[in-house]
Every structure is written in structure tokens, then in C-alpha cells.
């Protein structure tokens, strides 16, 4: 049978990985898929770079639309990124009846509803394993592997750049700025790192995970997004003493009244596997009512790990493109007419526990004042760590771990504590997840 | 649409989990599958127990063949276990044109070739996610999630009973016999534990993993199978000092000349996630050339975790049973006409590194004799730990970690060392895997 024909839009880091792996493993892949997969045309604005990769064997065009329009193309792989041109091209490919494989998390987190509806109407697939956690087949695990389960929560390290920075901060006692600069030097962080360090990239991925875990539409605009820029070396030290690590987590959690969708730094018990995911690696935990806790670990970025996910999608589409569209796996794991209306909860309704670091005056009664406020708010305390003031210092640090409470209650208590004259600096608050 | 009709053969621990989860999560599952999944008949020799579980809603028969023969049954779920009756019933279901879902690793590891061929010819699916690592979707990850990759190795903790025993031996310094007795009391080990502690169950699963990782037929009879019964508390102590944990691993590894397929205790670096998988949990690592190292973790046994995998298969079959059989995922991940003839290597050709514990006479020159033998065999040494003899004792212990070598070379060197008059007891040899 003639190989399935793929049009590749964008041949940068991931695109060249797709090209290389498809060529290197073509026998292995065909033995699995039962059919060859061939790159039939490439679109890239940098024609020279593109031709240096693919040689003369494949036509290279500057015009992505011309690639989409080629009648022989069965599948369009979108690796351009961003939510502008990529959206137009993906919708155009769908309209032309092409299946789409994309690694573009931002696009799907923001415009997923529009794109999946268009694909549904046109009877084509949009596959996106590469959009979350690179080479880890987490989309497949959630959409197909855990279909028996009522998912309770998903929590993951889904941004390698920030996990690398946090690992360095912990291992070497570095403050954020220095760790970021090192990560940039080593190529783990981009020159403009905001998308990673502000938590935006992780929130795109968490949004996609929330949709396929709970059968809700993608709602990036309702995600709580908080990055790692305000973390200090001292908090890593205290966390360690208390038996925790600090990780940037993307969390999607079911509550009776809705879904929590949030990205922020978290204390995680040091004995959890997730706490021991180091460097640029990714890992996602999924808790289902039948299966219990499962975890998926691997490289979350990079040329060939991401290409691994893109090609897995190509094989899936190759297998399924002749199947009745009714019988395909639904884009968001649940049938499009069976999506849930469970709302994304506001942050004030989120339930979690907390690590608080207060810089307080070294005088009698401070602990009673602070704990009195928490008691009045019915927030119970799990552990307190009070450092003796250094000789001659008029201030000291007070660390409090709380049990679970509503974020709204904690916000109110924090405002009261902050107003105490004995609390001398802005209180540091880091959320804590037991993940059990 | 009418729910797909399932005949359940065997309603013990896993079967009742399947029944309960299907009922509890029926809405959730139907929202995903697009169609209901109904247990239409149950076969079990213990009619009373079966009726206590399913009540009057579902017919319960003692005769499994009568369930298979019912024309309304679309899928037969085989949860009887063993390789006798189960084989006959599975082949009968296939012959009757029914799809089969099974958790039976022994059956597939031993009779898989016959069963998959029969299914292929009849155009039905045999799905077996539950056969390896319980609720962890590792079969799906290997067959579908990592299709881009040339798999290099798979290594896993795929027997919860032995991992529980090994965790107890390490944590509490217990010898094997005591840890086993405790595991039996707690229900983690069966009254007749041989299938688990001798490594047979893990070897069934490793055999299945080897087939879908490398596209070779199942060849349980060629697996090297070694259990945990000869491990001593003292080896855990030394392993710890050297920075390792001891785990029972199922390993399938590609070499140029063939495939290694082996189950035995292993030293694993303590910093690897796999080394930190404790108690009855399972985890499987997969190394692919594009994706790098990935890991999958979760509950490997138990009623509902295993039911989670069985039901995921039911959803897959529900989605795919109307599809062209050519386009389904092949049973062993590779198209049946594209299986590889790479042989399973004999144990003497396996390449690994070693931990050796020698009880030696406390006299000058012993270390030189022992290391001389290794040097002559071109086995290089990674680390040596020599304990000072206890006061008045005439013997002491010598621990050696080697670099990688062929097992045949190590066997020969061990025989020479054992023949030394200064080596006083049988040498303990545990293989070591870096898993990097």
C-alpha cells in the first residue's frame, strides 16, 4: 500500500526530529502501522535550513497553505506554534478534510473548542499527544488507558525548564535569578523565559489535561496561573527540613461543585516519586477511583522525545483514518455531546493545605497571635517551625504548615496576619499537596 | 444504541471488580465509549457467590461454554486463570467470533502464538491490558504510545508480592522466610506462593512485554526465571552501603544478536525512581531510541486496579469492533506478518554487571587471588568492599561490584573463585542493572 502522505508545517527542533526518526525507524514503524508514513512536503519560512535537513527528496515550500492544499496530503502536522497563524492553518487543514497532528498546547488550550468542533463536523481527527509532557504518552493513558475510571485528580510536573531551575535551586541553594541565568546558559531556558517561568506553558498543558480527565471544554482563561519567580532559596531549605520538596505543579482536581484548575509552586512530600523527578524531566500523576494512583514519567521536551509523540499520533491516524468517525476516540476523551458543565472553580474555592513563612518580631506572644488568627478561621495547624532569633537580631522566622482549608479562608487569615504589627515582611505562602 | 454485551467467565476478585466498576461508573464510561457496556451473563462454578455479587439482574451459569454460545454476547471476558480450561474457552470464544478480553498472563505467555493466530484468522480482537502490571496502561503505552521508537529495553517491577517482601526485607532487616510469612499473614502472598516468589508470574509478564516491545513471538520457555528465595538480609545491607536497592526485575533487552529475556533479583541504583517503588506497587521502565527513558507506575494487582485495565480493553473493543480488522492495533504491536526472528539469547550471552559476596579466609593474598581471576577473565571491577574480620574470626566478607561483562565469562570466573581454598562458602551473585 502507498505510504500515508504527511505535510509538515514547520521544520525546527521538533520538525527535524520527526523527519529524522521517521527516516531512521521507518522499517520498525511500518512493521507496526502496517503502512509506511512519508513526509510528502515541508513548509518553512527558512527554506535554506529546511532544505539542509530534508535534502532534495522532499519539496520545501515557504507557503504552508500550498502544502495543505496538495491533494495527496492525508495528514497535516502543525509544528509552527503560537495561536495566530497556527490557528488559521489548522482550521484550513480541517476544512480541506485533512487530519491534523499538532504539538501546539497554547493553540489547543485557547482555541481547542473551536478546533475540535470543526474537526468533528468535518469528520477528521486532531491528535495532540505531543502537546503535553513531550514523549510521555499521557494523553493516550488518560483518553484510552483509564476509561474505566472516574478521575479524581491529575497533578504533574509538566514544564521541564522550571523543574530544572527548581532542582538547581534545591541542590545548590541558589536563588531564583541565578538559577534562571544558569538554565539560560545551558539552553534549558529561553532568552525570553516568561512563558515557562510564569507558569503559562504549564497552564496550557494543565488545561488540556483537565479537559480530557473530566470531560469539560478547554478553559485556559479560567486557570489560576502562578510561576516560580518569587521562590527563595530559604524556602527550599525549610521545605527540606519538613520533609518536602518544592515543585511547580499543574493540577486539575474534581470537587463536588466543580473543577480546580491551577498551576503554582507546591510543597510535595519528599518520599513521593513525583518529588524525586529531577532536572528537565516531566511526570504526571493520575488518581482514578478504580485504578488508584498511577504515574507517567519521561522527557517532556526536546526534538526526538516530542517527535516520538508526534509519530505515535501519525501511526494512530494511519490506523484509524478509514474507520467510522463515530468509533474513533473522541478528541477530549468524552463524546462531544457528553461534555460536562462542571465549572472551573474560582481560586477562593480551591481546597489545599499551606506552607507559610512569616518574618516576625522576636518577642513574646507572636506565635499566639498568629495561631489565634488561624484558629478563629478554623484552619488547623499541622506543624510549626520556629527559629531562634540570631544573636542580637530583633526578628526571626516562623514556618507554619496547615491542614487542608479553603483558599478563601486562608486569604482572609493571611490578610489579618499581615496586618499584625509583629509581622514584619510580606508573608510567603506556598501551597502544599500530599498527592496521596 | 444497545449496550455492547459482555459474557464474564469467572467472577472472583477481578471479576467482581469489573462488575462493580462497570456499574458504579456506567455514566462516565458511556460518556467516553459512546455506548453502554453491559454484563449480559456470568459463568462461575460457585453459583452462590456469583449470585451474591450480581443479584437477579444477570443470568449466572455454571457452564462457561453456554455463556460463550449465547448469540447476543459480543465480548467474552476470561478471568478464570490458568492455562488449561482457560485456553480451551478462549479458543472456543474466538471460534464463535467473539472478541476476548483476558487478564491471563500465563495463558498468553505460553499459548499466545496459537491464540493470536486464531484471533487473527477469525478477525476478532484479543485484548490483554490487565495481563501485565494491573491497572497501569503499559500494554497500550508500548503498543500505541511508543510506536515511533526502536525499543532498546524494558525493565519492570511487575510482581507486587515479591516487591512487598523485598521492601520489608530492606526496611526491617528481615530474612526471606520471615518476610514471606508476614506477607502471607497480610494477604500479600498466597498460601502457595511459588508462582510469585520463584519469579514465574513476573516471567509470564516479561515474556508478553518482550513480544510487544520487539515484535517477537511469546517464548516463555526461553525466559531465564529466578526468584527471590535465596536473598539474605545481609545483601540488602551491603547493597544499601553501595548506593543500591535490590528489586526483582523482569527485563527484556535488545542486543545485536538477539533478545535478553530474564527475571531475577537485581541491584538498582538507589536514586532511580524504579528503586523507590515500594510495597506492592508495580512500575515499568521503557527505553526507546527517540523518547529516551519513560516510566509507568501504579497498582499491579487487586480487584479494581485490574478491573480498570479490563474495562479499558472493553471500551477499546467497543470502539473498534466495527473497524476493518486490518486497521486495528496488532495483537503483538507489530503486524503478524512482520514479526522478527531475533532469537531469545541463552543466559550465557546476557550482558550485565554483578554484585558478588564472598565469604573468605582472613589471610593475606585473598583479594589478590580473587581479583586476579576476574582480571584474567577481563572482567573489570567497579568497587570493592572488604570488611575487617570480627575479632577472633578466621573469616570475613568480600563484596565486589563489577562492570558489565558476559554472563558466560562470569560463570567461568565464579567457578574458579569458588574452587579457591580461601573461599569458604558458596559465592552469592546478584546481577546489577544501571538502567540509564
mmCIF file of C-alpha atoms in Angstrom, chain A residues 72-427:
data_model
loop_
_atom_site.group_PDB
_atom_site.id
_atom_site.type_symbol
_atom_site.label_atom_id
_atom_site.label_comp_id
_atom_site.label_asym_id
_atom_site.label_seq_id
_atom_site.Cartn_x
_atom_site.Cartn_y
_atom_site.Cartn_z
ATOM 1 C CA UNK A 72 -2.073 13.925 -1.985
ATOM 2 C CA UNK A 73 -1.571 15.091 1.628
ATOM 3 C CA UNK A 74 -3.575 12.959 4.100
ATOM 4 C CA UNK A 75 -2.281 14.396 7.369
ATOM 5 C CA UNK A 76 -1.019 17.871 8.233
ATOM 6 C CA UNK A 77 1.489 18.115 11.093
ATOM 7 C CA UNK A 78 1.426 21.598 12.620
ATOM 8 C CA UNK A 79 4.688 22.466 14.384
ATOM 9 C CA UNK A 80 4.662 26.225 13.889
ATOM 10 C CA UNK A 81 3.494 27.099 17.397
ATOM 11 C CA UNK A 82 1.666 30.143 18.685
ATOM 12 C CA UNK A 83 -2.032 30.856 18.418
ATOM 13 C CA UNK A 84 -2.191 33.149 15.409
ATOM 14 C CA UNK A 85 -1.082 31.681 12.110
ATOM 15 C CA UNK A 86 -1.223 28.170 13.546
ATOM 16 C CA UNK A 87 -4.942 28.522 14.277
ATOM 17 C CA UNK A 88 -5.695 29.675 10.743
ATOM 18 C CA UNK A 89 -3.658 26.870 9.201
ATOM 19 C CA UNK A 90 -5.100 24.142 11.413
ATOM 20 C CA UNK A 91 -8.657 25.290 10.630
ATOM 21 C CA UNK A 92 -7.766 25.440 6.953
ATOM 22 C CA UNK A 93 -6.364 21.907 7.031
ATOM 23 C CA UNK A 94 -9.516 20.661 8.737
ATOM 24 C CA UNK A 95 -11.698 22.448 6.215
ATOM 25 C CA UNK A 96 -9.704 20.744 3.460
ATOM 26 C CA UNK A 97 -10.536 17.374 5.029
ATOM 27 C CA UNK A 98 -7.024 16.691 6.290
ATOM 28 C CA UNK A 99 -6.312 15.043 9.610
ATOM 29 C CA UNK A 100 -4.148 17.182 11.886
ATOM 30 C CA UNK A 101 -1.378 16.256 14.305
ATOM 31 C CA UNK A 102 -0.121 19.090 16.469
ATOM 32 C CA UNK A 103 2.224 19.711 19.384
ATOM 33 C CA UNK A 104 0.703 23.138 19.987
ATOM 34 C CA UNK A 105 -0.575 23.297 23.581
ATOM 35 C CA UNK A 106 -1.235 27.040 23.531
ATOM 36 C CA UNK A 107 -3.429 26.694 20.467
ATOM 37 C CA UNK A 108 -5.487 23.842 21.913
ATOM 38 C CA UNK A 109 -5.765 25.342 25.413
ATOM 39 C CA UNK A 110 -7.082 28.599 23.970
ATOM 40 C CA UNK A 111 -8.864 27.623 20.745
ATOM 41 C CA UNK A 112 -9.470 23.917 21.351
ATOM 42 C CA UNK A 113 -13.245 24.144 21.432
ATOM 43 C CA UNK A 114 -13.382 25.799 18.008
ATOM 44 C CA UNK A 115 -10.822 23.433 16.524
ATOM 45 C CA UNK A 116 -12.318 20.193 17.872
ATOM 46 C CA UNK A 117 -15.807 21.243 16.754
ATOM 47 C CA UNK A 118 -14.573 21.973 13.255
ATOM 48 C CA UNK A 119 -12.776 18.612 13.142
ATOM 49 C CA UNK A 120 -15.834 16.801 14.440
ATOM 50 C CA UNK A 121 -18.049 18.357 11.778
ATOM 51 C CA UNK A 122 -15.591 17.593 9.012
ATOM 52 C CA UNK A 123 -15.017 14.020 10.244
ATOM 53 C CA UNK A 124 -11.275 14.386 10.691
ATOM 54 C CA UNK A 125 -9.000 13.747 13.655
ATOM 55 C CA UNK A 126 -6.912 16.281 15.541
ATOM 56 C CA UNK A 127 -4.280 14.380 17.527
ATOM 57 C CA UNK A 128 -2.133 16.106 20.136
ATOM 58 C CA UNK A 129 -0.111 13.640 22.218
ATOM 59 C CA UNK A 130 2.935 15.894 21.826
ATOM 60 C CA UNK A 131 1.127 18.897 23.323
ATOM 61 C CA UNK A 132 1.511 17.643 26.914
ATOM 62 C CA UNK A 133 4.639 16.183 28.515
ATOM 63 C CA UNK A 134 6.553 15.533 25.288
ATOM 64 C CA UNK A 135 7.248 11.865 24.728
ATOM 65 C CA UNK A 136 5.221 10.565 27.687
ATOM 66 C CA UNK A 137 2.015 9.013 26.305
ATOM 67 C CA UNK A 138 -0.126 10.732 28.942
ATOM 68 C CA UNK A 139 -2.890 11.830 26.558
ATOM 69 C CA UNK A 140 -3.322 8.221 25.461
ATOM 70 C CA UNK A 141 -3.244 6.978 29.063
ATOM 71 C CA UNK A 142 -5.987 9.395 30.073
ATOM 72 C CA UNK A 143 -8.134 9.129 26.952
ATOM 73 C CA UNK A 144 -7.852 5.367 26.477
ATOM 74 C CA UNK A 145 -5.944 3.635 29.260
ATOM 75 C CA UNK A 146 -8.039 4.852 32.182
ATOM 76 C CA UNK A 147 -11.507 4.953 30.615
ATOM 77 C CA UNK A 148 -12.947 2.803 33.420
ATOM 78 C CA UNK A 149 -12.246 5.464 35.996
ATOM 79 C CA UNK A 150 -13.893 8.451 37.475
ATOM 80 C CA UNK A 151 -10.757 10.588 37.571
ATOM 81 C CA UNK A 152 -10.285 12.383 40.879
ATOM 82 C CA UNK A 153 -7.232 14.438 40.127
ATOM 83 C CA UNK A 154 -4.289 14.899 37.810
ATOM 84 C CA UNK A 155 -1.125 16.592 39.039
ATOM 85 C CA UNK A 156 2.055 16.912 37.099
ATOM 86 C CA UNK A 157 5.459 18.368 36.553
ATOM 87 C CA UNK A 158 4.723 19.434 33.002
ATOM 88 C CA UNK A 159 7.333 22.107 32.364
ATOM 89 C CA UNK A 160 10.924 20.943 32.163
ATOM 90 C CA UNK A 161 12.506 24.400 32.265
ATOM 91 C CA UNK A 162 11.039 25.259 35.639
ATOM 92 C CA UNK A 163 11.722 21.802 37.045
ATOM 93 C CA UNK A 164 15.351 22.175 36.016
ATOM 94 C CA UNK A 165 15.531 25.578 37.741
ATOM 95 C CA UNK A 166 13.845 24.289 40.901
ATOM 96 C CA UNK A 167 16.176 21.265 41.008
ATOM 97 C CA UNK A 168 19.178 23.582 40.788
ATOM 98 C CA UNK A 169 17.793 25.915 43.452
ATOM 99 C CA UNK A 170 17.394 22.991 45.816
ATOM 100 C CA UNK A 171 20.641 21.166 45.046
ATOM 101 C CA UNK A 172 22.866 24.218 45.079
ATOM 102 C CA UNK A 173 20.966 26.550 47.390
ATOM 103 C CA UNK A 174 20.601 29.123 44.617
ATOM 104 C CA UNK A 175 18.110 31.940 44.489
ATOM 105 C CA UNK A 176 15.803 32.125 41.504
ATOM 106 C CA UNK A 177 17.647 34.736 39.428
ATOM 107 C CA UNK A 178 20.945 32.907 39.455
ATOM 108 C CA UNK A 179 19.365 29.530 38.708
ATOM 109 C CA UNK A 180 17.476 31.071 35.785
ATOM 110 C CA UNK A 181 20.648 32.596 34.353
ATOM 111 C CA UNK A 182 22.388 29.212 34.558
ATOM 112 C CA UNK A 183 19.460 27.480 32.906
ATOM 113 C CA UNK A 184 19.612 30.015 30.081
ATOM 114 C CA UNK A 185 23.334 29.441 29.630
ATOM 115 C CA UNK A 186 22.783 25.692 29.445
ATOM 116 C CA UNK A 187 19.941 26.014 26.958
ATOM 117 C CA UNK A 188 17.244 24.805 29.359
ATOM 118 C CA UNK A 189 15.564 28.221 29.424
ATOM 119 C CA UNK A 190 14.903 30.572 26.539
ATOM 120 C CA UNK A 191 16.229 34.103 26.219
ATOM 121 C CA UNK A 192 12.700 35.299 26.951
ATOM 122 C CA UNK A 193 11.731 32.766 29.606
ATOM 123 C CA UNK A 194 8.392 34.256 30.677
ATOM 124 C CA UNK A 195 6.179 31.605 29.105
ATOM 125 C CA UNK A 196 7.909 28.956 31.222
ATOM 126 C CA UNK A 197 8.778 30.702 34.485
ATOM 127 C CA UNK A 198 5.413 32.450 34.812
ATOM 128 C CA UNK A 199 3.637 29.096 34.586
ATOM 129 C CA UNK A 200 1.839 29.857 31.310
ATOM 130 C CA UNK A 201 3.170 26.855 29.398
ATOM 131 C CA UNK A 202 2.278 24.537 32.296
ATOM 132 C CA UNK A 203 -1.190 26.080 32.456
ATOM 133 C CA UNK A 204 -1.772 25.390 28.757
ATOM 134 C CA UNK A 205 -0.943 21.751 29.387
ATOM 135 C CA UNK A 206 -2.942 21.539 32.635
ATOM 136 C CA UNK A 207 -5.930 22.973 30.751
ATOM 137 C CA UNK A 208 -5.727 20.184 28.183
ATOM 138 C CA UNK A 209 -5.333 17.557 30.913
ATOM 139 C CA UNK A 210 -8.362 18.932 32.796
ATOM 140 C CA UNK A 211 -10.493 18.658 29.681
ATOM 141 C CA UNK A 212 -9.659 15.028 28.921
ATOM 142 C CA UNK A 213 -9.706 13.948 32.571
ATOM 143 C CA UNK A 214 -13.131 15.353 33.372
ATOM 144 C CA UNK A 215 -14.823 15.769 30.025
ATOM 145 C CA UNK A 216 -15.068 19.556 30.200
ATOM 146 C CA UNK A 217 -14.266 22.103 27.479
ATOM 147 C CA UNK A 218 -10.769 23.644 27.468
ATOM 148 C CA UNK A 219 -10.938 26.828 29.550
ATOM 149 C CA UNK A 220 -7.451 28.273 29.760
ATOM 150 C CA UNK A 221 -8.854 31.673 30.667
ATOM 151 C CA UNK A 222 -10.171 30.266 33.956
ATOM 152 C CA UNK A 223 -6.904 28.609 35.037
ATOM 153 C CA UNK A 224 -5.047 30.012 38.028
ATOM 154 C CA UNK A 225 -1.509 30.646 36.801
ATOM 155 C CA UNK A 226 1.389 31.336 39.115
ATOM 156 C CA UNK A 227 5.066 30.910 38.291
ATOM 157 C CA UNK A 228 8.231 30.283 40.246
ATOM 158 C CA UNK A 229 9.786 33.751 40.143
ATOM 159 C CA UNK A 230 9.079 34.595 43.767
ATOM 160 C CA UNK A 231 10.580 31.473 45.327
ATOM 161 C CA UNK A 232 13.593 31.997 47.586
ATOM 162 C CA UNK A 233 16.416 29.630 48.468
ATOM 163 C CA UNK A 234 15.373 29.772 52.108
ATOM 164 C CA UNK A 235 12.000 28.171 51.378
ATOM 165 C CA UNK A 236 13.709 25.170 49.809
ATOM 166 C CA UNK A 237 15.737 24.773 52.979
ATOM 167 C CA UNK A 238 12.712 24.840 55.253
ATOM 168 C CA UNK A 239 10.741 22.564 52.948
ATOM 169 C CA UNK A 240 13.573 20.047 53.103
ATOM 170 C CA UNK A 241 13.653 20.174 56.909
ATOM 171 C CA UNK A 242 9.931 19.481 56.992
ATOM 172 C CA UNK A 243 10.213 16.531 54.596
ATOM 173 C CA UNK A 244 9.047 18.237 51.409
ATOM 174 C CA UNK A 245 10.321 19.326 48.005
ATOM 175 C CA UNK A 246 9.108 22.344 46.049
ATOM 176 C CA UNK A 247 7.787 21.628 42.549
ATOM 177 C CA UNK A 248 5.794 23.627 40.024
ATOM 178 C CA UNK A 249 2.659 21.548 39.543
ATOM 179 C CA UNK A 250 -0.188 21.692 37.092
ATOM 180 C CA UNK A 251 -3.239 20.445 38.965
ATOM 181 C CA UNK A 252 -6.741 19.552 37.843
ATOM 182 C CA UNK A 253 -8.903 18.246 40.668
ATOM 183 C CA UNK A 254 -12.525 17.271 40.975
ATOM 184 C CA UNK A 255 -14.627 18.769 43.744
ATOM 185 C CA UNK A 256 -18.342 18.218 44.226
ATOM 186 C CA UNK A 257 -19.122 21.705 42.952
ATOM 187 C CA UNK A 258 -16.612 21.972 40.117
ATOM 188 C CA UNK A 259 -13.081 21.533 38.902
ATOM 189 C CA UNK A 260 -9.928 23.097 40.307
ATOM 190 C CA UNK A 261 -7.513 24.132 37.560
ATOM 191 C CA UNK A 262 -4.313 25.665 38.812
ATOM 192 C CA UNK A 263 -0.588 25.991 38.252
ATOM 193 C CA UNK A 264 1.631 27.117 41.101
ATOM 194 C CA UNK A 265 4.648 26.033 43.160
ATOM 195 C CA UNK A 266 3.812 23.282 45.623
ATOM 196 C CA UNK A 267 5.332 21.514 48.581
ATOM 197 C CA UNK A 268 5.220 17.790 47.843
ATOM 198 C CA UNK A 269 6.226 15.076 50.365
ATOM 199 C CA UNK A 270 9.843 14.120 49.634
ATOM 200 C CA UNK A 271 9.005 10.411 49.607
ATOM 201 C CA UNK A 272 6.574 10.702 46.662
ATOM 202 C CA UNK A 273 8.047 9.634 43.324
ATOM 203 C CA UNK A 274 6.862 12.960 41.889
ATOM 204 C CA UNK A 275 9.056 14.833 44.375
ATOM 205 C CA UNK A 276 12.058 12.921 43.037
ATOM 206 C CA UNK A 277 11.594 13.901 39.408
ATOM 207 C CA UNK A 278 14.697 15.967 38.797
ATOM 208 C CA UNK A 279 16.136 18.228 36.149
ATOM 209 C CA UNK A 280 14.200 18.779 32.949
ATOM 210 C CA UNK A 281 12.161 15.562 33.308
ATOM 211 C CA UNK A 282 8.354 15.551 33.387
ATOM 212 C CA UNK A 283 5.935 13.332 35.292
ATOM 213 C CA UNK A 284 2.179 13.242 35.646
ATOM 214 C CA UNK A 285 0.200 11.551 38.412
ATOM 215 C CA UNK A 286 -3.369 10.492 37.787
ATOM 216 C CA UNK A 287 -5.720 9.329 40.526
ATOM 217 C CA UNK A 288 -8.735 7.315 39.406
ATOM 218 C CA UNK A 289 -11.380 5.744 41.613
ATOM 219 C CA UNK A 290 -10.730 2.216 40.331
ATOM 220 C CA UNK A 291 -7.043 2.225 39.432
ATOM 221 C CA UNK A 292 -5.806 4.314 42.378
ATOM 222 C CA UNK A 293 -2.689 6.390 41.814
ATOM 223 C CA UNK A 294 -0.691 5.984 38.616
ATOM 224 C CA UNK A 295 2.346 7.923 37.422
ATOM 225 C CA UNK A 296 3.875 8.543 33.987
ATOM 226 C CA UNK A 297 7.444 9.787 33.663
ATOM 227 C CA UNK A 298 9.775 10.788 30.861
ATOM 228 C CA UNK A 299 11.281 13.600 28.829
ATOM 229 C CA UNK A 300 8.799 16.419 28.447
ATOM 230 C CA UNK A 301 10.565 18.294 25.675
ATOM 231 C CA UNK A 302 13.330 18.056 23.126
ATOM 232 C CA UNK A 303 13.499 17.158 19.495
ATOM 233 C CA UNK A 304 13.170 13.367 19.461
ATOM 234 C CA UNK A 305 11.052 12.837 22.611
ATOM 235 C CA UNK A 306 8.461 15.221 21.183
ATOM 236 C CA UNK A 307 8.837 13.625 17.753
ATOM 237 C CA UNK A 308 8.087 10.276 19.415
ATOM 238 C CA UNK A 309 4.662 11.607 20.417
ATOM 239 C CA UNK A 310 4.001 13.225 17.031
ATOM 240 C CA UNK A 311 4.809 9.979 15.225
ATOM 241 C CA UNK A 312 2.679 7.903 17.634
ATOM 242 C CA UNK A 313 -0.193 10.163 16.594
ATOM 243 C CA UNK A 314 0.692 9.652 12.933
ATOM 244 C CA UNK A 315 0.523 5.881 13.442
ATOM 245 C CA UNK A 316 -2.817 6.202 15.242
ATOM 246 C CA UNK A 317 -4.250 8.326 12.442
ATOM 247 C CA UNK A 318 -2.872 5.923 9.847
ATOM 248 C CA UNK A 319 -4.659 3.069 11.583
ATOM 249 C CA UNK A 320 -7.904 4.900 12.183
ATOM 250 C CA UNK A 321 -8.415 7.192 9.234
ATOM 251 C CA UNK A 322 -10.551 4.668 7.377
ATOM 252 C CA UNK A 323 -12.618 3.856 10.483
ATOM 253 C CA UNK A 324 -16.102 5.164 11.053
ATOM 254 C CA UNK A 325 -15.597 8.580 12.738
ATOM 255 C CA UNK A 326 -18.195 7.574 15.352
ATOM 256 C CA UNK A 327 -15.872 4.896 16.618
ATOM 257 C CA UNK A 328 -12.752 6.975 16.967
ATOM 258 C CA UNK A 329 -11.535 8.073 20.368
ATOM 259 C CA UNK A 330 -13.234 11.433 20.997
ATOM 260 C CA UNK A 331 -10.900 14.438 20.955
ATOM 261 C CA UNK A 332 -11.499 15.253 24.611
ATOM 262 C CA UNK A 333 -11.868 11.589 25.681
ATOM 263 C CA UNK A 334 -15.620 12.051 26.146
ATOM 264 C CA UNK A 335 -18.137 12.150 23.312
ATOM 265 C CA UNK A 336 -18.627 15.758 22.160
ATOM 266 C CA UNK A 337 -22.334 15.640 23.066
ATOM 267 C CA UNK A 338 -21.500 14.333 26.537
ATOM 268 C CA UNK A 339 -19.175 17.044 27.826
ATOM 269 C CA UNK A 340 -19.802 18.124 31.397
ATOM 270 C CA UNK A 341 -20.881 21.564 32.545
ATOM 271 C CA UNK A 342 -18.956 21.320 35.792
ATOM 272 C CA UNK A 343 -17.498 24.818 36.203
ATOM 273 C CA UNK A 344 -13.869 25.692 36.812
ATOM 274 C CA UNK A 345 -13.875 26.890 40.418
ATOM 275 C CA UNK A 346 -12.524 30.292 41.411
ATOM 276 C CA UNK A 347 -9.272 30.109 43.359
ATOM 277 C CA UNK A 348 -11.061 31.104 46.559
ATOM 278 C CA UNK A 349 -12.961 27.791 46.455
ATOM 279 C CA UNK A 350 -9.843 25.648 45.992
ATOM 280 C CA UNK A 351 -9.080 23.259 48.839
ATOM 281 C CA UNK A 352 -5.479 22.693 49.737
ATOM 282 C CA UNK A 353 -3.036 22.997 52.598
ATOM 283 C CA UNK A 354 -0.308 25.594 53.062
ATOM 284 C CA UNK A 355 3.252 26.393 53.967
ATOM 285 C CA UNK A 356 3.565 29.881 55.444
ATOM 286 C CA UNK A 357 6.794 31.719 56.183
ATOM 287 C CA UNK A 358 6.478 34.783 58.389
ATOM 288 C CA UNK A 359 9.207 37.188 59.340
ATOM 289 C CA UNK A 360 8.165 38.211 62.840
ATOM 290 C CA UNK A 361 9.403 40.363 65.690
ATOM 291 C CA UNK A 362 11.345 38.326 68.235
ATOM 292 C CA UNK A 363 9.048 38.967 71.151
ATOM 293 C CA UNK A 364 6.674 37.040 73.398
ATOM 294 C CA UNK A 365 3.134 36.359 72.199
ATOM 295 C CA UNK A 366 3.711 36.468 68.434
ATOM 296 C CA UNK A 367 3.066 32.767 67.942
ATOM 297 C CA UNK A 368 -0.147 33.050 69.986
ATOM 298 C CA UNK A 369 -1.353 35.965 67.833
ATOM 299 C CA UNK A 370 -0.683 34.161 64.575
ATOM 300 C CA UNK A 371 -2.087 30.804 65.628
ATOM 301 C CA UNK A 372 -5.073 32.585 67.186
ATOM 302 C CA UNK A 373 -5.986 34.036 63.780
ATOM 303 C CA UNK A 374 -5.716 30.610 62.142
ATOM 304 C CA UNK A 375 -7.808 29.025 64.911
ATOM 305 C CA UNK A 376 -10.520 31.652 64.537
ATOM 306 C CA UNK A 377 -10.603 30.888 60.804
ATOM 307 C CA UNK A 378 -10.863 27.177 61.665
ATOM 308 C CA UNK A 379 -7.629 26.436 59.859
ATOM 309 C CA UNK A 380 -5.835 23.717 61.761
ATOM 310 C CA UNK A 381 -2.089 23.571 62.064
ATOM 311 C CA UNK A 382 -0.047 20.548 61.034
ATOM 312 C CA UNK A 383 3.431 21.695 62.101
ATOM 313 C CA UNK A 384 5.253 24.783 63.339
ATOM 314 C CA UNK A 385 8.949 25.522 62.967
ATOM 315 C CA UNK A 386 10.176 28.494 64.949
ATOM 316 C CA UNK A 387 13.769 29.524 64.541
ATOM 317 C CA UNK A 388 15.542 31.039 67.425
ATOM 318 C CA UNK A 389 16.463 34.629 66.601
ATOM 319 C CA UNK A 390 20.077 35.057 65.656
ATOM 320 C CA UNK A 391 22.093 36.740 68.345
ATOM 321 C CA UNK A 392 21.226 40.408 68.530
ATOM 322 C CA UNK A 393 18.542 40.151 65.830
ATOM 323 C CA UNK A 394 15.167 41.658 66.571
ATOM 324 C CA UNK A 395 13.351 39.400 64.162
ATOM 325 C CA UNK A 396 13.041 35.726 63.423
ATOM 326 C CA UNK A 397 11.258 33.362 61.066
ATOM 327 C CA UNK A 398 8.149 31.357 61.781
ATOM 328 C CA UNK A 399 7.165 28.477 59.491
ATOM 329 C CA UNK A 400 3.663 27.011 59.654
ATOM 330 C CA UNK A 401 2.223 24.027 57.817
ATOM 331 C CA UNK A 402 -1.568 23.918 57.845
ATOM 332 C CA UNK A 403 -4.064 21.175 57.216
ATOM 333 C CA UNK A 404 -6.448 21.476 54.299
ATOM 334 C CA UNK A 405 -8.711 24.503 54.086
ATOM 335 C CA UNK A 406 -10.445 26.697 51.524
ATOM 336 C CA UNK A 407 -8.170 29.227 49.842
ATOM 337 C CA UNK A 408 -10.734 31.961 50.556
ATOM 338 C CA UNK A 409 -10.438 31.302 54.283
ATOM 339 C CA UNK A 410 -6.661 31.338 54.037
ATOM 340 C CA UNK A 411 -6.679 34.617 52.105
ATOM 341 C CA UNK A 412 -8.707 36.253 54.850
ATOM 342 C CA UNK A 413 -6.493 34.852 57.612
ATOM 343 C CA UNK A 414 -3.371 35.938 55.756
ATOM 344 C CA UNK A 415 -4.668 39.499 55.484
ATOM 345 C CA UNK A 416 -5.240 39.552 59.251
ATOM 346 C CA UNK A 417 -1.798 38.123 59.985
ATOM 347 C CA UNK A 418 -0.146 40.546 57.624
ATOM 348 C CA UNK A 419 -1.805 43.425 59.469
ATOM 349 C CA UNK A 420 -0.224 42.420 62.787
ATOM 350 C CA UNK A 421 2.483 44.915 63.797
ATOM 351 C CA UNK A 422 4.663 41.963 64.803
ATOM 352 C CA UNK A 423 4.632 40.583 61.241
ATOM 353 C CA UNK A 424 7.445 42.497 59.604
ATOM 354 C CA UNK A 425 7.563 41.431 55.966
ATOM 355 C CA UNK A 426 5.172 40.108 53.334
ATOM 356 C CA UNK A 427 4.174 36.576 54.298
#
